[in-house]
Tab-separated table of C-alpha atoms in Angstrom:
chain	number	residue	atom	x	y	z
A	1	MET	CA	42.333	-13.138	-15.517
A	2	GLN	CA	41.455	-16.741	-16.110
A	3	GLN	CA	40.972	-17.265	-12.425
A	4	ILE	CA	38.583	-14.216	-12.150
A	5	VAL	CA	36.486	-15.516	-14.970
A	6	ASN	CA	36.409	-18.950	-13.489
A	7	PHE	CA	35.382	-17.463	-10.063
A	8	LEU	CA	32.590	-15.512	-11.794
A	9	ILE	CA	31.290	-18.537	-13.611
A	10	ARG	CA	31.423	-20.728	-10.528
A	11	ASN	CA	29.661	-18.234	-8.390
A	12	LYS	CA	27.196	-16.877	-10.993
A	13	ASN	CA	24.073	-17.775	-9.072
A	14	PHE	CA	25.213	-16.249	-5.861
A	15	LEU	CA	26.332	-13.106	-7.669
A	16	LEU	CA	22.975	-12.930	-9.513
A	17	PHE	CA	21.386	-13.403	-6.087
A	18	LEU	CA	23.365	-10.521	-4.657
A	19	LEU	CA	22.612	-8.279	-7.630
A	20	LEU	CA	18.795	-8.887	-7.458
A	21	LEU	CA	18.919	-8.552	-3.663
A	22	PHE	CA	20.595	-5.203	-3.995
A	23	ILE	CA	18.059	-4.016	-6.444
A	24	SER	CA	15.029	-5.120	-4.303
A	25	LEU	CA	16.552	-3.651	-1.068
A	26	ALA	CA	17.251	-0.422	-2.920
A	27	LEU	CA	13.494	-0.205	-4.045
A	28	THR	CA	12.506	-1.044	-0.534
A	29	ILE	CA	14.585	1.733	1.188
A	30	GLN	CA	13.340	4.154	-1.528
A	31	SER	CA	9.713	3.232	-0.830
A	32	HIS	CA	10.192	4.138	2.779
A	33	THR	CA	11.301	7.701	1.853
A	34	TYR	CA	8.584	10.225	0.925
A	35	HIS	CA	8.288	11.218	-2.651
A	36	ARG	CA	10.859	8.756	-3.830
A	37	SER	CA	9.064	5.500	-4.639
A	38	LYS	CA	8.252	6.311	-8.330
A	39	PHE	CA	9.698	3.353	-10.154
A	40	ILE	CA	7.616	0.546	-8.930
A	41	SER	CA	4.075	1.901	-8.472
A	42	SER	CA	0.506	0.752	-9.321
A	43	THR	CA	-0.114	3.674	-11.586
A	44	ASN	CA	1.377	1.997	-14.815
A	45	PHE	CA	-0.664	0.774	-17.582
A	46	ILE	CA	-0.824	-2.974	-16.586
A	47	SER	CA	-1.769	-2.625	-12.856
A	48	GLY	CA	-3.846	0.428	-13.389
A	49	GLY	CA	-5.827	-1.234	-16.128
A	50	LEU	CA	-6.343	-4.373	-14.176
A	51	TYR	CA	-7.396	-2.570	-11.066
A	52	ASN	CA	-9.781	-0.298	-13.154
A	53	TRP	CA	-11.372	-3.520	-14.596
A	54	SER	CA	-11.846	-5.111	-11.230
A	55	ALA	CA	-13.176	-1.999	-9.589
A	56	SER	CA	-15.738	-1.535	-12.464
A	57	ILE	CA	-17.147	-4.982	-11.512
A	58	SER	CA	-17.089	-4.565	-7.599
A	59	ASP	CA	-18.622	-1.139	-7.977
A	60	TYR	CA	-21.977	-2.731	-8.948
A	61	LEU	CA	-22.124	-4.278	-5.611
A	62	LYS	CA	-21.811	-1.051	-3.784
A	63	LEU	CA	-24.167	1.147	-5.949
A	64	LYS	CA	-26.810	1.393	-3.381
A	65	GLU	CA	-24.479	2.362	-0.628
A	66	GLN	CA	-22.800	4.983	-2.744
A	67	ASN	CA	-26.191	6.491	-3.676
A	68	GLU	CA	-27.220	6.784	-0.118
A	69	ARG	CA	-23.920	8.583	0.650
A	70	LEU	CA	-24.479	10.930	-2.168
A	71	LEU	CA	-28.010	11.733	-1.033
A	72	GLU	CA	-26.809	12.282	2.433
A	73	GLU	CA	-24.227	14.790	1.164
A	74	ASN	CA	-26.609	16.504	-1.199
A	75	LYS	CA	-28.955	16.963	1.699
A	76	ARG	CA	-26.281	18.447	3.812
A	77	LEU	CA	-25.233	20.888	1.057
A	78	HIS	CA	-28.754	21.931	0.297
A	79	ASN	CA	-29.304	22.823	3.835
A	80	LEU	CA	-26.173	24.905	3.829
A	81	LEU	CA	-27.222	26.639	0.668
A	82	GLN	CA	-30.675	27.398	1.848
A	83	ASN	CA	-29.706	28.686	5.176
A	84	SER	CA	-26.721	30.762	4.068
A	85	GLN	CA	-27.159	34.523	3.587
A	86	LEU	CA	-26.480	34.327	-0.194
A	87	ASP	CA	-29.219	33.354	-2.460
A	88	THR	CA	-28.620	30.614	-5.089
A	89	LEU	CA	-29.131	32.904	-8.161
A	90	SER	CA	-26.480	35.270	-7.176
A	91	ILE	CA	-23.934	32.452	-6.907
A	92	ILE	CA	-24.843	31.162	-10.375
A	93	ASN	CA	-24.658	34.619	-11.951
A	94	HIS	CA	-21.314	35.377	-10.324
A	95	THR	CA	-19.541	32.617	-12.179
A	96	ASN	CA	-19.881	34.424	-15.508
A	97	ASP	CA	-18.671	37.772	-14.109
A	98	SER	CA	-15.109	38.327	-15.348
A	99	LEU	CA	-14.463	40.762	-12.685
A	100	ALA	CA	-15.316	38.232	-9.957
A	101	PRO	CA	-12.269	36.998	-8.047
A	102	VAL	CA	-10.971	33.625	-9.307
A	103	LYS	CA	-11.832	30.766	-7.015
A	104	THR	CA	-8.744	29.416	-5.196
A	105	TYR	CA	-9.918	25.863	-4.757
A	106	HIS	CA	-11.219	23.716	-7.637
A	107	TYR	CA	-12.800	20.308	-6.957
A	108	SER	CA	-12.963	17.332	-9.284
A	109	THR	CA	-13.968	13.757	-8.748
A	110	ALA	CA	-12.300	10.319	-9.116
A	111	ARG	CA	-12.931	6.698	-8.199
A	112	VAL	CA	-10.637	4.707	-6.019
A	113	ILE	CA	-9.614	1.557	-7.884
A	114	ASN	CA	-7.287	0.073	-5.287
A	115	ASN	CA	-7.032	0.712	-1.585
A	116	SER	CA	-4.734	-0.741	1.130
A	117	TYR	CA	-4.797	-0.130	4.977
A	118	ASN	CA	-3.040	-3.163	6.328
A	119	LYS	CA	0.485	-2.030	5.996
A	120	PRO	CA	2.616	0.663	7.708
A	121	ASP	CA	2.777	2.527	4.334
A	122	ASN	CA	-0.484	2.515	2.477
A	123	TYR	CA	-1.437	3.980	-0.901
A	124	LEU	CA	-4.665	4.314	-2.799
A	125	THR	CA	-4.852	4.220	-6.605
A	126	ILE	CA	-7.376	6.468	-8.406
A	127	ASN	CA	-8.558	6.484	-11.979
A	128	LYS	CA	-7.447	10.003	-12.879
A	129	GLY	CA	-4.002	11.081	-13.912
A	130	LYS	CA	-2.175	13.631	-15.987
A	131	HIS	CA	-4.786	13.532	-18.660
A	132	ASP	CA	-7.265	14.911	-16.249
A	133	SER	CA	-4.687	17.608	-15.085
A	134	ILE	CA	-4.123	15.825	-11.792
A	135	ILE	CA	-0.682	16.596	-10.532
A	136	PRO	CA	1.190	15.622	-7.391
A	137	ASP	CA	0.534	17.535	-4.133
A	138	MET	CA	-3.225	17.908	-4.770
A	139	GLY	CA	-5.328	16.968	-1.645
A	140	VAL	CA	-7.880	14.076	-1.652
A	141	ILE	CA	-10.968	14.021	0.480
A	142	THR	CA	-14.358	12.400	0.554
A	143	ASP	CA	-17.752	13.899	1.804
A	144	LYS	CA	-16.745	12.821	5.311
A	145	GLY	CA	-13.106	13.941	5.641
A	146	ILE	CA	-9.605	13.751	4.315
A	147	ILE	CA	-8.113	10.739	2.681
A	148	GLY	CA	-4.446	11.821	1.566
A	149	ILE	CA	-2.401	13.583	-0.983
A	150	ILE	CA	-1.692	12.880	-4.666
A	151	GLU	CA	1.903	11.580	-4.736
A	152	ASN	CA	2.546	10.277	-8.273
A	153	THR	CA	0.586	10.290	-11.574
A	154	SER	CA	0.686	8.456	-14.800
A	155	HIS	CA	-1.218	9.426	-17.944
A	156	ASN	CA	-4.469	7.775	-16.673
A	157	TYR	CA	-3.974	6.855	-13.103
A	158	GLY	CA	-2.886	8.506	-9.844
A	159	ARG	CA	-1.348	7.209	-6.631
A	160	VAL	CA	-2.537	8.772	-3.369
A	161	ILE	CA	-0.374	8.664	-0.219
A	162	SER	CA	-2.965	7.825	2.307
A	163	ILE	CA	-3.101	9.424	5.813
A	164	LEU	CA	-2.442	5.916	6.931
A	165	ASN	CA	1.214	6.000	5.800
A	166	SER	CA	4.261	6.598	8.049
A	167	ASN	CA	5.606	9.159	5.689
A	168	SER	CA	2.399	11.311	5.583
A	169	ARG	CA	2.285	14.491	7.727
A	170	ILE	CA	-0.834	16.601	7.559
A	171	ASN	CA	-1.234	19.949	9.152
A	172	ALA	CA	-4.291	19.728	11.419
A	173	GLN	CA	-5.795	21.835	14.207
A	174	LEU	CA	-8.487	21.847	16.949
A	175	LYS	CA	-11.887	23.068	15.740
A	176	LYS	CA	-12.434	25.379	18.687
A	177	SER	CA	-9.097	26.871	19.002
A	178	GLU	CA	-6.240	27.761	16.656
A	179	HIS	CA	-3.686	25.296	18.179
A	180	TYR	CA	-2.224	23.167	15.426
A	181	GLY	CA	0.005	20.075	15.037
A	182	SER	CA	0.721	17.401	12.516
A	183	LEU	CA	-1.346	14.378	11.943
A	184	ILE	CA	0.691	11.167	11.658
A	185	TRP	CA	-0.104	7.408	11.899
A	186	ASN	CA	1.632	4.759	14.108
A	187	GLY	CA	0.765	1.831	11.828
A	188	LYS	CA	-1.559	0.083	14.201
A	189	ASP	CA	-5.269	0.802	13.901
A	190	PRO	CA	-6.681	1.990	10.600
A	191	ASN	CA	-9.474	3.934	12.344
A	192	ILE	CA	-7.138	5.912	14.655
A	193	ALA	CA	-4.574	8.488	13.605
A	194	GLN	CA	-2.311	10.568	15.953
A	195	LEU	CA	-2.032	14.290	16.267
A	196	GLU	CA	1.224	15.476	17.754
A	197	VAL	CA	2.858	18.603	19.021
A	198	ILE	CA	-0.438	20.224	20.275
A	199	PRO	CA	0.942	22.651	23.137
A	200	ARG	CA	-0.265	21.902	26.605
A	201	LEU	CA	-2.097	25.205	26.807
A	202	ALA	CA	-4.627	24.018	24.264
A	203	PRO	CA	-8.153	23.089	25.473
A	204	VAL	CA	-8.182	19.378	24.633
A	205	LYS	CA	-11.205	17.337	25.537
A	206	ILE	CA	-12.306	13.908	24.353
A	207	GLY	CA	-14.936	14.128	21.657
A	208	ASP	CA	-13.642	17.484	20.229
A	209	THR	CA	-13.360	17.743	16.403
A	210	ILE	CA	-10.087	18.021	14.633
A	211	MET	CA	-9.985	19.591	11.258
A	212	THR	CA	-7.349	20.528	8.657
A	213	GLY	CA	-5.327	23.733	9.559
A	214	GLY	CA	-4.997	25.410	6.185
A	215	ARG	CA	-1.292	26.164	6.889
A	216	SER	CA	-0.214	24.166	3.789
A	217	THR	CA	-1.101	24.835	0.233
A	218	ILE	CA	-2.797	21.364	-0.130
A	219	PHE	CA	-5.950	21.501	1.922
A	220	PRO	CA	-8.214	24.370	2.556
A	221	LYS	CA	-8.865	25.088	6.216
A	222	GLY	CA	-11.830	23.417	7.909
A	223	ILE	CA	-12.056	19.937	6.278
A	224	PRO	CA	-13.042	17.548	8.997
A	225	ILE	CA	-10.622	14.759	10.041
A	226	GLY	CA	-12.010	13.135	13.213
A	227	THR	CA	-12.706	13.409	16.816
A	228	ILE	CA	-10.419	13.095	19.805
A	229	SER	CA	-10.714	9.643	21.303
A	230	ASP	CA	-7.810	9.729	23.831
A	231	TYR	CA	-4.896	12.032	24.800
A	232	LYS	CA	-1.787	12.129	26.941
A	233	LEU	CA	1.151	14.342	27.620
A	234	ASP	CA	4.479	13.351	26.052
A	235	VAL	CA	7.606	12.670	28.129
A	236	ASN	CA	8.552	16.288	28.558
A	237	ASP	CA	4.945	17.280	29.709
A	238	SER	CA	4.900	20.035	27.210
A	239	TYR	CA	2.876	18.656	24.347
A	240	TYR	CA	-0.153	16.493	23.877
A	241	LEU	CA	-0.137	13.343	21.928
A	242	ILE	CA	-3.767	12.894	20.783
A	243	ASP	CA	-5.474	9.815	19.275
A	244	VAL	CA	-7.931	10.856	16.634
A	245	LYS	CA	-10.803	8.685	15.635
A	246	LEU	CA	-11.243	9.316	11.893
A	247	PHE	CA	-14.551	10.287	10.344
A	248	ASN	CA	-13.722	8.275	7.188
A	249	ASP	CA	-13.874	4.568	7.316
A	250	MET	CA	-10.443	4.131	5.530
A	251	THR	CA	-11.314	0.573	4.747
A	252	ASN	CA	-14.374	1.514	2.595
A	253	ILE	CA	-13.771	4.265	0.148
A	254	GLY	CA	-15.564	4.452	-3.227
A	255	PHE	CA	-15.487	7.947	-4.683
A	256	VAL	CA	-13.272	10.858	-3.798
A	257	TYR	CA	-12.950	14.585	-4.489
A	258	ILE	CA	-9.580	16.050	-5.541
A	259	ILE	CA	-8.736	19.593	-4.453
A	260	GLU	CA	-6.632	21.826	-6.689
A	261	ASN	CA	-5.267	24.883	-5.179
A	262	ARG	CA	-4.839	27.382	-7.973
A	263	ASP	CA	-2.605	29.709	-5.890
A	264	ALA	CA	-0.281	26.780	-4.824
A	265	ALA	CA	2.517	27.672	-7.221
A	266	GLU	CA	2.434	31.388	-6.314
A	267	ILE	CA	2.454	30.584	-2.483
A	268	LYS	CA	5.264	28.117	-2.836
A	269	GLN	CA	7.327	30.586	-4.916
A	270	LEU	CA	6.874	33.205	-2.238
A	271	GLU	CA	7.843	30.801	0.547
A	272	THR	CA	11.027	29.476	-1.080
A	273	GLY	CA	11.912	33.097	-2.022
A	274	GLU	CA	12.576	32.302	-5.704
A	275	THR	CA	11.544	34.925	-8.102
A	276	PRO	CA	11.016	34.264	-11.723
A	277	ASP	CA	13.039	37.244	-12.959
A	278	GLU	CA	16.353	35.841	-11.472
B	1	MET	CA	9.377	-31.047	-20.610
B	2	ASN	CA	7.216	-28.501	-22.596
B	3	ASN	CA	4.387	-29.457	-20.371
B	4	THR	CA	6.360	-28.310	-17.301
B	5	ILE	CA	7.107	-24.930	-18.870
B	6	VAL	CA	3.482	-24.251	-19.694
B	7	LEU	CA	2.351	-25.467	-16.314
B	8	ASN	CA	4.809	-22.987	-14.575
B	9	ILE	CA	3.888	-19.954	-16.721
B	10	GLY	CA	0.214	-20.749	-15.988
B	11	ARG	CA	0.944	-20.991	-12.288
B	12	PHE	CA	2.966	-17.749	-12.382
B	13	LEU	CA	0.034	-15.861	-14.002
B	14	PHE	CA	-2.828	-17.518	-12.117
B	15	LEU	CA	-1.283	-17.267	-8.721
B	16	GLY	CA	0.006	-13.699	-9.407
B	17	LEU	CA	-3.488	-12.528	-10.472
B	18	LEU	CA	-5.271	-14.354	-7.688
B	19	GLN	CA	-2.815	-12.640	-5.207
B	20	VAL	CA	-3.320	-9.124	-6.342
B	21	LEU	CA	-7.124	-9.274	-7.085
B	22	LEU	CA	-8.267	-11.439	-4.146
B	23	PHE	CA	-5.856	-12.261	-1.487
B	24	ASN	CA	-4.326	-8.882	-1.010
B	25	HIS	CA	-7.842	-7.639	-0.099
B	26	ILE	CA	-8.871	-10.295	2.553
B	27	ASN	CA	-7.665	-8.218	5.535
B	28	PHE	CA	-8.983	-10.932	7.973
B	29	LEU	CA	-9.289	-9.312	11.428
B	30	GLY	CA	-8.033	-6.037	10.116
B	31	HIS	CA	-4.730	-6.759	8.713
B	32	ILE	CA	-3.928	-10.578	8.180
B	33	ASN	CA	-3.545	-11.432	4.472
B	34	PRO	CA	-2.376	-14.741	3.101
B	35	TYR	CA	0.271	-15.002	0.416
B	36	PRO	CA	-0.491	-18.272	-1.428
B	37	TYR	CA	1.406	-17.033	-4.552
B	38	LEU	CA	4.496	-18.548	-2.884
B	39	LEU	CA	3.268	-21.937	-4.252
B	40	PHE	CA	4.898	-20.948	-7.498
B	41	ILE	CA	8.171	-20.885	-5.905
B	42	LEU	CA	7.464	-23.835	-3.515
B	43	LEU	CA	6.361	-26.195	-6.367
B	44	PHE	CA	8.928	-25.154	-8.855
B	45	PRO	CA	10.651	-28.231	-10.464
B	46	LEU	CA	13.167	-29.513	-7.859
B	47	ASN	CA	16.305	-29.429	-10.044
B	48	PRO	CA	16.003	-26.243	-11.995
B	49	ASN	CA	18.371	-23.978	-13.775
B	50	ARG	CA	19.172	-21.926	-10.766
B	51	SER	CA	19.679	-18.542	-12.473
B	52	VAL	CA	16.392	-18.806	-14.250
B	53	PHE	CA	14.701	-19.852	-10.998
B	54	LEU	CA	16.145	-16.730	-9.141
B	55	LEU	CA	15.168	-14.450	-11.977
B	56	LEU	CA	11.593	-15.839	-12.051
B	57	SER	CA	11.073	-15.514	-8.332
B	58	PHE	CA	12.374	-12.089	-8.392
B	59	LEU	CA	10.078	-11.140	-11.202
B	60	LEU	CA	7.012	-12.608	-9.559
B	61	GLY	CA	7.811	-10.740	-6.287
B	62	LEU	CA	8.332	-7.479	-8.151
B	63	SER	CA	4.919	-7.831	-9.993
B	64	ILE	CA	3.245	-8.257	-6.589
B	65	ASP	CA	5.180	-5.254	-5.326
B	66	MET	CA	4.031	-3.231	-8.386
B	67	PHE	CA	0.487	-3.968	-7.573
B	68	SER	CA	0.601	-3.457	-3.867
B	69	ASN	CA	2.702	-0.307	-3.834
B	70	SER	CA	5.480	-1.848	-1.492
B	71	GLY	CA	8.626	-0.879	-3.085
B	72	GLY	CA	10.733	-4.126	-3.378
B	73	VAL	CA	9.755	-6.016	-0.174
B	74	HIS	CA	8.057	-9.041	-2.009
B	75	ALA	CA	10.827	-9.191	-4.617
B	76	ALA	CA	13.472	-9.440	-1.743
B	77	SER	CA	11.610	-11.974	0.132
B	78	CYS	CA	10.848	-14.214	-2.919
B	79	LEU	CA	14.543	-13.993	-3.887
B	80	LEU	CA	15.658	-15.053	-0.532
B	81	ILE	CA	13.561	-18.128	-0.350
B	82	ALA	CA	14.360	-19.134	-3.843
B	83	PHE	CA	18.026	-18.861	-2.918
B	84	ILE	CA	17.782	-20.917	0.180
B	85	ARG	CA	15.334	-23.486	-1.161
B	86	PRO	CA	18.047	-26.054	-1.972
B	87	ILE	CA	19.449	-25.766	1.524
B	88	ILE	CA	16.121	-26.280	3.117
B	89	LEU	CA	15.374	-29.209	0.777
B	90	ARG	CA	18.745	-30.916	1.548
B	91	TRP	CA	18.157	-30.523	5.205
B	92	ILE	CA	14.564	-31.915	5.099
B	93	PHE	CA	14.826	-34.667	2.543
B	94	GLY	CA	18.635	-35.519	2.707
B	95	VAL	CA	19.757	-38.223	0.487
B	96	SER	CA	16.626	-38.545	-1.751
B	97	TYR	CA	17.119	-34.915	-2.726
B	98	GLU	CA	20.888	-35.177	-3.505
B	99	PHE	CA	20.456	-38.177	-5.753
B	100	GLN	CA	17.586	-36.381	-7.595
B	101	THR	CA	15.009	-39.125	-6.958
B	102	LEU	CA	12.728	-36.742	-4.950
B	103	LYS	CA	9.152	-36.056	-6.379
B	104	PHE	CA	6.426	-33.861	-4.979
B	105	GLY	CA	4.074	-36.700	-5.570
B	106	ASN	CA	5.615	-39.177	-3.102
B	107	ILE	CA	6.509	-36.917	-0.219
B	108	SER	CA	4.854	-37.740	3.122
B	109	PRO	CA	2.447	-35.254	4.557
B	110	GLY	CA	4.518	-34.467	7.610
B	111	GLU	CA	7.669	-33.608	5.554
B	112	LEU	CA	5.614	-31.599	3.079
B	113	THR	CA	4.154	-29.561	5.965
B	114	LEU	CA	7.569	-28.985	7.379
B	115	TYR	CA	8.962	-27.805	4.088
B	116	LEU	CA	5.986	-25.454	3.568
B	117	THR	CA	6.163	-24.011	6.945
B	118	LEU	CA	9.842	-23.400	6.943
B	119	MET	CA	9.774	-21.721	3.559
B	120	ILE	CA	6.777	-19.611	4.333
B	121	VAL	CA	7.939	-18.497	7.742
B	122	THR	CA	11.320	-17.490	6.201
B	123	HIS	CA	9.443	-15.495	3.430
B	124	HIS	CA	7.165	-13.849	5.796
B	125	SER	CA	9.738	-12.853	8.285
B	126	CYS	CA	11.803	-11.122	5.518
B	127	LEU	CA	8.611	-9.615	4.072
B	128	PHE	CA	7.225	-8.049	7.337
B	129	PHE	CA	10.573	-6.864	8.662
B	130	LEU	CA	11.282	-5.030	5.452
B	131	GLU	CA	7.600	-3.844	5.156
B	132	VAL	CA	7.415	-2.324	8.644
B	133	PHE	CA	11.134	-1.288	8.610
B	134	ASN	CA	10.895	-0.058	12.272
B	135	LEU	CA	12.076	-1.974	15.190
B	136	ASN	CA	9.864	0.001	17.577
B	137	LEU	CA	6.983	-1.989	16.184
B	138	LEU	CA	8.708	-5.282	16.722
B	139	VAL	CA	5.703	-6.890	18.529
B	140	LEU	CA	3.458	-5.869	15.658
B	141	THR	CA	5.759	-7.349	13.154
B	142	LEU	CA	6.105	-10.568	15.009
B	143	LYS	CA	2.330	-10.825	15.304
B	144	LYS	CA	1.858	-10.277	11.541
B	145	ILE	CA	4.524	-12.821	10.627
B	146	ALA	CA	2.827	-15.474	12.908
B	147	PHE	CA	-0.775	-14.930	11.956
B	148	SER	CA	0.049	-14.448	8.199
B	149	ALA	CA	2.295	-17.564	8.116
B	150	ILE	CA	-0.487	-19.742	9.699
B	151	PHE	CA	-2.984	-18.309	7.247
B	152	THR	CA	-0.707	-18.977	4.135
B	153	THR	CA	0.323	-22.391	5.260
B	154	ILE	CA	-3.370	-23.599	5.770
B	155	LEU	CA	-4.334	-21.976	2.283
B	156	SER	CA	-1.372	-23.603	0.527
B	157	MET	CA	-2.237	-27.049	1.946
B	158	LEU	CA	-5.733	-26.579	0.782
B	159	PHE	CA	-4.570	-25.650	-2.662
B	160	LEU	CA	-2.307	-28.735	-2.793
B	161	ILE	CA	-5.100	-30.988	-1.689
B	162	ILE	CA	-7.574	-29.544	-4.125
B	163	PHE	CA	-5.291	-29.474	-7.120
B	164	ARG	CA	-3.564	-32.818	-6.369
B	165	ARG	CA	-2.785	-34.760	-9.452
B	166	LYS	CA	-4.117	-38.338	-9.429
């Protein structure tokens, strides 16, 4: 017993080193697994607050650019509205009609207060959290295209797993046919993502548009992602591996929209086969 | 003695904040960031209570991790260099370190550069291998280690020159 105590005292620094190393390696390995890295994240009070403060300063420098983007988007939406068959009045009136079908997708806005794109696993921090009814597995987009998926929320802040993350897989398809695959990122260029398992039969051409596929409960169908910049067949010659040039400049994101799918719970329940009465 | 404690608490906060607010967002040529917060570990008093030193380095790394959403990679790398610092010091400075006569004020520039470079390269190797965590991207990892280490070393030298005490 005496010897064990002596051994512990003599090697206390080494043992402390091993203990702390074990903790940090455990955290590291957790962070490389999807939906696990919840303990050390930037959504807590200290880092969220600090990022919010620094973002509120740097936002002033980008006001002009943000305004121009908003104007551009408004112009596009006005054009859509004027040229569609519906007239604006009927849309406004319908919202008060209790018999009208409930809208499936609901949009809200948030500000990005921290963004990274230089690592293989990137995250963004936004200034909306549980208090704003933001919950994990909601989609995040900008006016130009998709950004990622809400992964973790605290009371006032949320963490978004960016499409530039080796754990992220997003259902995507070609715009001109229904062939779909998953969008991943190989960790190299923040402007280029990869689309894999598109079957060989699909009509793939450089310059074609890629959009979300709507086969998950997160994103509605048809949100733009990017254009095909390069493609090649995989080793078995049966699937294409496509390089997608993203519409979004992932290095420059100010404000985002969060998409809530009101049917998500119902769809998930149906797919997993669990019924509430059991 | 009290002065040393205040100075090191100040360094911990100042270098930590500077890292998460400024240096994590430099992204020179796409993805090269310097990590000058290491100066806290590099310049920590030479004959510290080792348990305290290990714990502080771990905490510093963990705070950087918290801000950059990287799990525990900074914590692990900081812990590693804090642990091997006596070995590197003994190897570079030999007798003067063992007899506790070594002071940062009277180190020759050559030895100082060697010390900084060795510690920084060790830290960055650990950091980027854990961060990338994928041996298929070995070339990318090595590139990141090399460029970031050069950047960090130059910045750390600049810091030392600017804040040198007369």
